[in-house]
Amino acid sequence: MKSNKNNSLLAFGLGATLTLACSAVAAEQTSGPFKWGADLRLREVWIDNVGLDADSPTGDRTFQRYRGRLWGSYAFGDQFEAGARLMWEGRHYQDPPSSNWPVPGFETWYSGGVLFDQITITAKEIGGAPLSLKLGRQDIMLGNGWLVLDGTPLDGSRTLYFDAARATYELRSLGTTLDLISIDQSADTGRFPPSLNGEVEDQTEQHETGVILYGRNRSLIEGTDLDGYFIYKHNRPNLTSRNLRINNGTPFASASDSGDLYAAGLRTDSKLTPNWSVRAETAYEWGTRNERDLSAFGFNSRLTYSLNDTLKNQVHADFEYLSGDDPDSAKDQAFDPLWGRWPQWSELMIYQWPLESRVGEATNLRRFNLGWIAQVHPTTQLLIDYHALWANEQSTRTAAQRVNLSGDGDFRGHLFTAWLKGKFTKNVSGHLVAEYLRPGDYYAENRRNDSFFIRAELNLSW
């Protein structure tokens, strides 16, 4: 009976989304203070050997994702605007069967979470000054999103939101923008505005509050963005039985963090010549995490050469360094990605990080990347990348690390990724992505099976 009920709810949600999306076409074309629109994202996902163990009963996964969003905004003159976006995503898991899942509660047919992932009030030119204020649930991306992009890492990209207040001041004569952001993030969907389907789901493992001061300058050096920032993040544990979290119909264990983290960083993005460009970002972190003193460092960079030909060919080289926890030190040196737990360079690795940390929590990493991008068709872009991955430390402090890591190797493996992205019309886009990981001796002997990730997406937007 439960399966039939979930099937009905899933079908209803998908049908309602399609109906609203079709209605939104005309709505976006109307003029006036009220605007609204919609989109629908359809995905098919295949993953082989999650956890890098071919004998795992839950290692192979096949599922479909259906996400619909409907949004609207109303402008009260030129200075004030209110907006909201309603989101629904349902899933169907073909593999693994629910009987193979290690804890009860796995839903083969997940009828879908329904919630507002945006509710905002925006004020511009406050008091005639170049000051704007945005209050409420909103998406926030700073720089390339290295440390600030995803406030809800456990829900698998169905949302990214932050419950925040953001003040932006423009120093126009200096080509500089200053952002002051206050974040108050609940660990689950139980706080206002609550989910509308009557289910409370975990969005992250702990309650999080924080403050960000972010400055951007675009005039000091021609063709160059210069950013500087300070971040404070407080983690308050959300304690659950056996550290279990539930999201998208899937229960899994993931521990909470506690403590106070501070980060100071610099970022640059520069067009050196018509062909060469470079971007780089570095951050130092300090504070306390899980009752240990933290001192960590990270660096992320890309050098790009553009051929400026008809196919828009580009080649790039990346280097990323995230410090790891020194097993011989009482302090914690593992770099914390803060609100950057999203697939920045790999969809597949998101599923492998829990072998040593948590979902999407990249740390203890040395990454070299070579890649190529080309516009192979007016509607289609091809991206191919190779990543060589190492660990900086052979730390086996936690129970998961002691079981899943070798303790005497530092090569994570070879990672190959390919994307085919298409923008077919104004309203229709999609992609195919494939990734292959050949693990190295950093992982335990029973965690060295090859792994792949394949996804097809169709996106309709209005």
XYZ file of C-alpha atoms in Angstrom:
462
model
C 0.000 0.000 0.000
C 2.801 2.405 0.871
C 4.470 1.806 -2.502
C 1.215 2.543 -4.339
C 0.698 5.696 -2.290
C 4.212 6.920 -3.045
C 3.722 6.130 -6.731
C 0.567 8.236 -6.752
C 2.251 11.125 -4.952
C 5.218 10.977 -7.322
C 2.954 10.989 -10.367
C 0.869 13.828 -8.927
C 3.960 15.938 -8.215
C 5.370 15.415 -11.696
C 2.029 16.125 -13.349
C 1.451 19.265 -11.293
C 4.921 20.527 -12.131
C 4.384 20.029 -15.864
C 1.033 21.827 -15.705
C 2.460 24.784 -13.816
C 5.486 24.919 -16.087
C 3.325 25.120 -19.202
C 1.238 27.859 -17.608
C 4.379 29.818 -16.804
C 5.304 30.317 -20.459
C 2.644 32.975 -20.939
C 3.202 34.388 -17.482
C 6.840 35.267 -18.148
C 5.825 37.169 -21.262
C 3.485 39.508 -19.414
C 4.801 42.870 -18.271
C 4.201 44.570 -14.963
C 5.383 44.323 -11.380
C 4.508 40.615 -11.069
C 6.688 38.008 -12.785
C 6.746 34.266 -12.505
C 8.205 31.211 -14.159
C 9.065 27.552 -13.732
C 11.524 24.829 -14.616
C 11.595 21.051 -14.699
C 14.772 18.963 -14.337
C 14.733 15.253 -15.261
C 17.730 13.063 -14.438
C 18.772 9.432 -14.859
C 21.802 8.406 -12.759
C 23.959 5.260 -12.782
C 26.760 4.767 -10.233
C 29.037 1.737 -9.961
C 30.894 0.844 -6.761
C 30.006 3.572 -4.299
C 32.578 2.985 -1.550
C 34.995 1.375 -4.071
C 33.966 -2.133 -2.970
C 32.566 -4.373 -5.709
C 31.151 -6.763 -3.088
C 29.042 -4.106 -1.362
C 25.278 -4.828 -1.604
C 24.613 -1.072 -1.899
C 27.571 -0.133 -4.119
C 25.690 -0.094 -7.431
C 22.971 2.529 -7.704
C 20.469 3.455 -10.407
C 17.797 6.071 -9.877
C 15.706 8.782 -11.486
C 15.238 12.310 -10.173
C 12.345 14.636 -11.030
C 12.600 18.226 -9.824
C 10.088 20.969 -10.496
C 10.260 24.592 -9.361
C 7.752 27.435 -9.560
C 8.668 30.996 -8.640
C 7.261 34.480 -8.588
C 8.245 38.006 -7.592
C 6.471 41.323 -7.123
C 8.198 44.704 -7.408
C 6.921 47.524 -5.199
C 8.335 50.320 -7.329
C 12.042 50.514 -8.134
C 13.393 49.886 -4.646
C 11.511 46.978 -3.070
C 10.784 43.470 -4.261
C 9.448 40.276 -2.674
C 9.921 36.842 -4.174
C 9.501 33.136 -3.481
C 10.306 29.829 -5.151
C 8.569 26.514 -4.433
C 10.518 23.311 -5.070
C 9.498 19.659 -5.364
C 11.754 16.694 -6.120
C 10.787 13.033 -6.215
C 12.939 9.982 -6.872
C 12.670 6.361 -7.943
C 15.492 4.031 -6.894
C 15.913 0.937 -9.087
C 19.126 -0.182 -7.352
C 19.873 -1.145 -4.696
C 16.737 -2.940 -3.472
C 15.474 -1.715 -0.122
C 16.285 -5.104 1.437
C 20.003 -4.433 0.845
C 20.035 -1.068 2.635
C 21.867 -1.370 5.990
C 19.258 0.545 8.039
C 15.436 0.609 7.813
C 13.603 3.429 6.060
C 14.973 3.327 2.505
C 12.143 4.360 0.129
C 12.335 2.832 -3.346
C 9.623 5.286 -4.416
C 10.319 8.625 -2.748
C 7.288 10.852 -3.260
C 9.311 14.016 -2.869
C 10.085 16.907 -0.602
C 8.025 20.072 -1.090
C 9.481 23.283 0.298
C 10.260 26.913 -0.390
C 13.943 27.125 -1.278
C 13.659 30.888 -1.759
C 11.632 33.474 0.168
C 13.185 36.928 -0.010
C 12.573 40.615 0.515
C 14.979 42.914 -1.324
C 15.552 46.639 -0.843
C 17.738 48.673 -3.227
C 19.307 52.137 -3.024
C 18.349 52.427 0.639
C 18.194 56.079 1.676
C 19.546 57.049 -1.739
C 22.839 55.311 -0.962
C 24.412 52.523 -3.077
C 23.268 50.030 -0.457
C 21.030 47.003 -0.980
C 19.660 44.481 1.494
C 18.337 40.977 0.833
C 16.586 39.138 3.658
C 15.379 35.548 3.841
C 16.035 32.200 2.208
C 18.321 32.776 -0.757
C 21.084 31.312 -2.922
C 24.579 32.693 -2.277
C 27.712 32.083 -4.340
C 30.976 33.877 -3.573
C 33.820 33.733 -6.088
C 33.752 30.353 -7.811
C 31.903 28.806 -4.880
C 35.047 27.196 -3.470
C 34.021 27.869 0.145
C 30.528 29.397 -0.138
C 27.807 28.019 -2.413
C 25.832 25.114 -0.890
C 24.057 25.508 2.438
C 22.215 22.175 2.085
C 24.832 19.543 1.143
C 22.773 16.494 2.165
C 19.936 16.940 -0.331
C 21.932 16.246 -3.480
C 21.627 19.591 -5.350
C 17.839 19.815 -5.204
C 18.452 23.049 -3.213
C 21.439 25.246 -2.307
C 19.786 27.797 -0.045
C 20.977 29.804 2.939
C 18.723 31.406 5.536
C 20.554 34.702 5.564
C 20.638 38.485 5.529
C 22.931 40.043 2.918
C 23.876 43.717 2.757
C 25.773 44.944 -0.315
C 27.480 48.342 -0.550
C 28.955 49.601 -3.816
C 31.951 51.936 -3.784
C 31.433 52.827 -7.426
C 34.267 55.330 -7.729
C 36.682 52.612 -6.567
C 35.126 49.759 -8.551
C 34.616 47.906 -5.284
C 31.706 45.997 -3.748
C 31.436 45.018 -0.087
C 29.131 42.259 1.162
C 28.229 41.606 4.778
C 26.321 38.339 5.203
C 24.769 36.820 8.307
C 23.779 33.130 8.128
C 21.474 31.175 10.447
C 21.071 27.696 8.978
C 18.910 24.984 10.501
C 20.136 21.408 10.160
C 16.753 20.219 8.853
C 13.572 21.373 7.122
C 11.547 21.666 10.331
C 12.084 25.388 10.855
C 10.034 28.126 9.173
C 9.343 28.026 6.338
C 8.804 24.300 6.944
C 8.417 21.630 4.293
C 4.877 21.325 2.940
C 4.754 17.536 2.588
C 4.754 16.884 6.342
C 8.234 15.317 6.405
C 11.276 16.751 8.187
C 14.519 15.989 6.332
C 18.153 16.638 7.186
C 19.844 19.280 5.031
C 23.190 19.284 6.863
C 24.546 17.539 9.962
C 24.628 20.481 12.356
C 22.940 23.810 13.036
C 25.150 26.522 11.524
C 25.481 30.236 12.103
C 28.056 32.534 10.622
C 29.194 35.904 9.354
C 30.956 36.659 6.071
C 32.675 39.895 5.058
C 33.524 39.780 1.355
C 35.149 42.518 -0.743
C 35.546 42.594 -4.551
C 37.593 45.072 -6.587
C 37.540 45.301 -10.380
C 39.446 48.543 -10.992
C 42.802 48.286 -9.222
C 44.331 46.102 -11.950
C 42.852 46.192 -15.455
C 41.143 42.961 -16.433
C 41.491 41.549 -12.928
C 39.095 40.763 -10.100
C 40.658 40.982 -6.642
C 38.663 39.546 -3.739
C 39.355 39.350 -0.028
C 37.212 37.833 2.693
C 36.755 36.827 6.303
C 34.426 33.989 7.328
C 33.198 32.912 10.759
C 31.199 29.682 11.136
C 29.748 28.204 14.321
C 28.665 24.557 14.329
C 26.165 23.278 16.909
C 25.584 19.509 16.727
C 22.226 18.137 15.672
C 22.286 14.903 17.659
C 20.321 11.965 16.260
C 20.180 8.264 17.078
C 23.322 6.590 15.680
C 24.046 9.845 13.784
C 21.384 8.870 11.233
C 20.263 11.473 8.682
C 17.352 11.137 6.269
C 17.035 12.919 2.944
C 15.515 12.028 -0.430
C 14.077 8.835 1.051
C 17.498 7.563 2.107
C 18.707 7.094 5.716
C 22.472 7.186 6.279
C 24.929 7.878 9.086
C 26.879 11.148 9.184
C 28.327 12.753 12.302
C 27.795 16.356 13.420
C 30.578 18.904 13.728
C 30.970 21.284 16.656
C 33.099 24.347 17.277
C 33.992 27.757 15.893
C 35.862 28.141 12.607
C 37.504 31.248 11.165
C 38.855 31.702 7.647
C 40.675 34.536 5.893
C 41.280 34.373 2.174
C 42.270 36.086 -1.062
C 41.132 35.434 -4.618
C 42.143 36.736 -8.040
C 40.725 36.155 -11.519
C 42.737 37.803 -14.283
C 42.777 38.027 -18.072
C 46.545 38.207 -18.646
C 46.495 38.388 -22.464
C 43.890 37.718 -25.171
C 44.858 34.029 -24.866
C 45.959 33.504 -21.260
C 43.914 33.795 -18.071
C 44.478 32.683 -14.502
C 42.467 32.399 -11.336
C 43.692 31.503 -7.866
C 42.285 31.444 -4.350
C 43.881 30.711 -1.005
C 42.538 30.562 2.541
C 43.884 29.962 6.034
C 41.584 28.490 8.687
C 41.833 28.461 12.454
C 39.619 27.900 15.483
C 38.205 24.737 17.051
C 36.507 21.724 15.508
C 35.162 18.814 17.519
C 37.116 19.895 20.617
C 40.453 20.113 18.786
C 42.378 23.237 17.793
C 42.280 23.786 14.038
C 45.030 25.187 11.813
C 44.492 24.447 8.109
C 45.385 25.802 4.675
C 43.924 25.551 1.186
C 44.841 26.723 -2.314
C 42.929 26.388 -5.591
C 44.020 27.581 -9.045
C 43.481 27.314 -12.800
C 45.593 28.472 -15.753
C 43.698 28.637 -19.073
C 44.885 29.056 -22.664
C 42.186 30.042 -25.183
C 42.875 29.439 -28.863
C 40.169 31.967 -29.823
C 39.212 29.873 -32.846
C 35.829 28.981 -34.315
C 35.432 26.020 -31.927
C 36.369 28.161 -28.908
C 39.017 25.623 -27.912
C 40.482 26.018 -24.434
C 43.029 23.988 -22.495
C 43.520 24.397 -18.766
C 45.651 23.147 -15.897
C 44.469 23.104 -12.277
C 46.277 22.664 -9.003
C 44.454 22.345 -5.691
C 45.896 21.763 -2.227
C 43.802 21.070 0.879
C 45.780 20.317 4.024
C 45.222 17.008 5.803
C 45.192 16.029 9.457
C 48.706 15.188 10.688
C 48.393 11.898 12.625
C 51.393 12.833 14.801
C 49.891 16.141 15.999
C 47.299 16.818 18.689
C 45.935 19.672 16.554
C 43.617 19.298 13.568
C 45.119 20.325 10.213
C 42.336 19.004 7.954
C 41.031 21.779 5.700
C 37.304 22.439 6.103
C 35.394 23.280 2.868
C 32.844 25.250 4.951
C 29.831 25.797 2.661
C 31.630 24.362 -0.373
C 30.462 20.735 -0.141
C 29.291 20.353 -3.745
C 30.712 18.621 -6.874
C 33.175 21.315 -7.892
C 35.254 19.043 -10.138
C 33.731 15.564 -9.746
C 30.233 14.138 -9.356
C 31.596 10.685 -8.497
C 33.903 11.777 -5.674
C 30.917 13.242 -3.797
C 29.924 9.623 -3.101
C 33.459 8.518 -2.103
C 34.375 11.213 0.446
C 32.342 9.499 3.236
C 35.036 6.795 3.281
C 37.076 9.290 5.311
C 34.970 12.415 5.975
C 31.374 13.219 4.924
C 29.320 13.727 1.771
C 31.118 16.232 -0.446
C 33.600 17.137 2.302
C 36.826 17.396 0.302
C 39.964 17.600 2.443
C 43.493 16.154 2.642
C 43.899 16.568 -1.101
C 46.538 17.331 -3.700
C 44.959 17.535 -7.152
C 46.546 18.089 -10.566
C 44.192 18.517 -13.522
C 44.548 18.838 -17.292
C 41.450 19.635 -19.317
C 40.072 20.649 -22.700
C 36.870 22.520 -23.596
C 35.434 23.044 -27.092
C 32.207 24.289 -28.656
C 31.825 21.276 -30.964
C 28.435 22.455 -32.263
C 26.566 25.778 -32.007
C 24.320 24.118 -29.417
C 26.849 21.795 -27.757
C 29.964 22.080 -25.591
C 32.395 19.232 -24.829
C 34.550 19.151 -21.677
C 37.178 16.452 -20.986
C 39.372 16.354 -17.865
C 41.984 14.172 -16.215
C 42.707 14.498 -12.485
C 45.633 12.936 -10.615
C 44.717 12.759 -6.931
C 46.917 12.402 -3.860
C 46.464 12.692 -0.103
C 48.816 14.876 1.920
C 48.579 12.852 5.137
C 48.018 9.181 5.990
C 45.694 9.929 8.876
C 43.543 7.128 10.323
C 42.072 8.789 13.412
C 38.380 8.021 12.913
C 36.661 4.635 12.795
C 35.813 5.091 9.101
C 39.392 6.020 8.227
C 40.826 3.009 10.069
C 38.585 0.649 8.090
C 38.604 2.308 4.655
C 42.147 3.692 4.286
C 45.410 1.773 3.991
C 47.432 4.035 6.281
C 50.592 3.530 4.216
C 49.803 4.969 0.765
C 49.070 8.476 -0.509
C 47.846 8.052 -4.114
C 44.070 8.442 -4.312
C 43.833 7.491 -7.958
C 43.255 8.530 -11.566
C 39.979 10.311 -12.327
C 38.655 10.882 -15.857
C 35.587 13.059 -16.487
C 33.670 14.070 -19.625
C 30.697 16.396 -20.093
C 28.533 17.021 -23.145
C 26.397 20.110 -22.491
C 23.630 21.210 -24.834
C 21.543 24.390 -25.044
C 19.057 23.434 -27.732
C 16.523 26.256 -27.491
C 15.759 29.109 -25.135
C 13.725 26.707 -22.996
C 15.436 23.334 -23.488
C 18.894 22.265 -22.314
C 20.563 19.113 -21.078
C 23.774 17.228 -20.537
C 25.510 13.875 -20.419
C 28.305 13.345 -17.891
C 30.545 10.304 -17.419
C 33.285 9.779 -14.830
C 35.698 6.929 -14.149
C 37.905 6.497 -11.063
C 40.767 4.024 -10.799
C 41.614 4.065 -7.067
C 45.150 4.014 -5.704
C 46.984 2.683 -2.638
C 45.602 5.396 -0.332
C 42.508 3.238 0.089
C 42.372 -0.104 1.918
C 42.917 -3.211 -0.223
C 39.196 -4.012 -0.230
C 38.415 -0.421 -1.356
C 40.266 -0.344 -4.678
C 37.650 -1.423 -7.207
C 37.093 0.808 -10.219
C 34.094 3.117 -10.021
C 32.071 5.074 -12.558
C 29.297 7.660 -12.656
C 26.945 8.392 -15.580
C 24.128 10.926 -15.681
C 21.715 12.157 -18.332
C 19.757 15.367 -17.750
C 16.976 17.188 -19.569
C 16.049 20.643 -18.311
C 12.964 22.615 -19.379
C 12.804 26.234 -18.247
C 10.454 29.168 -18.749
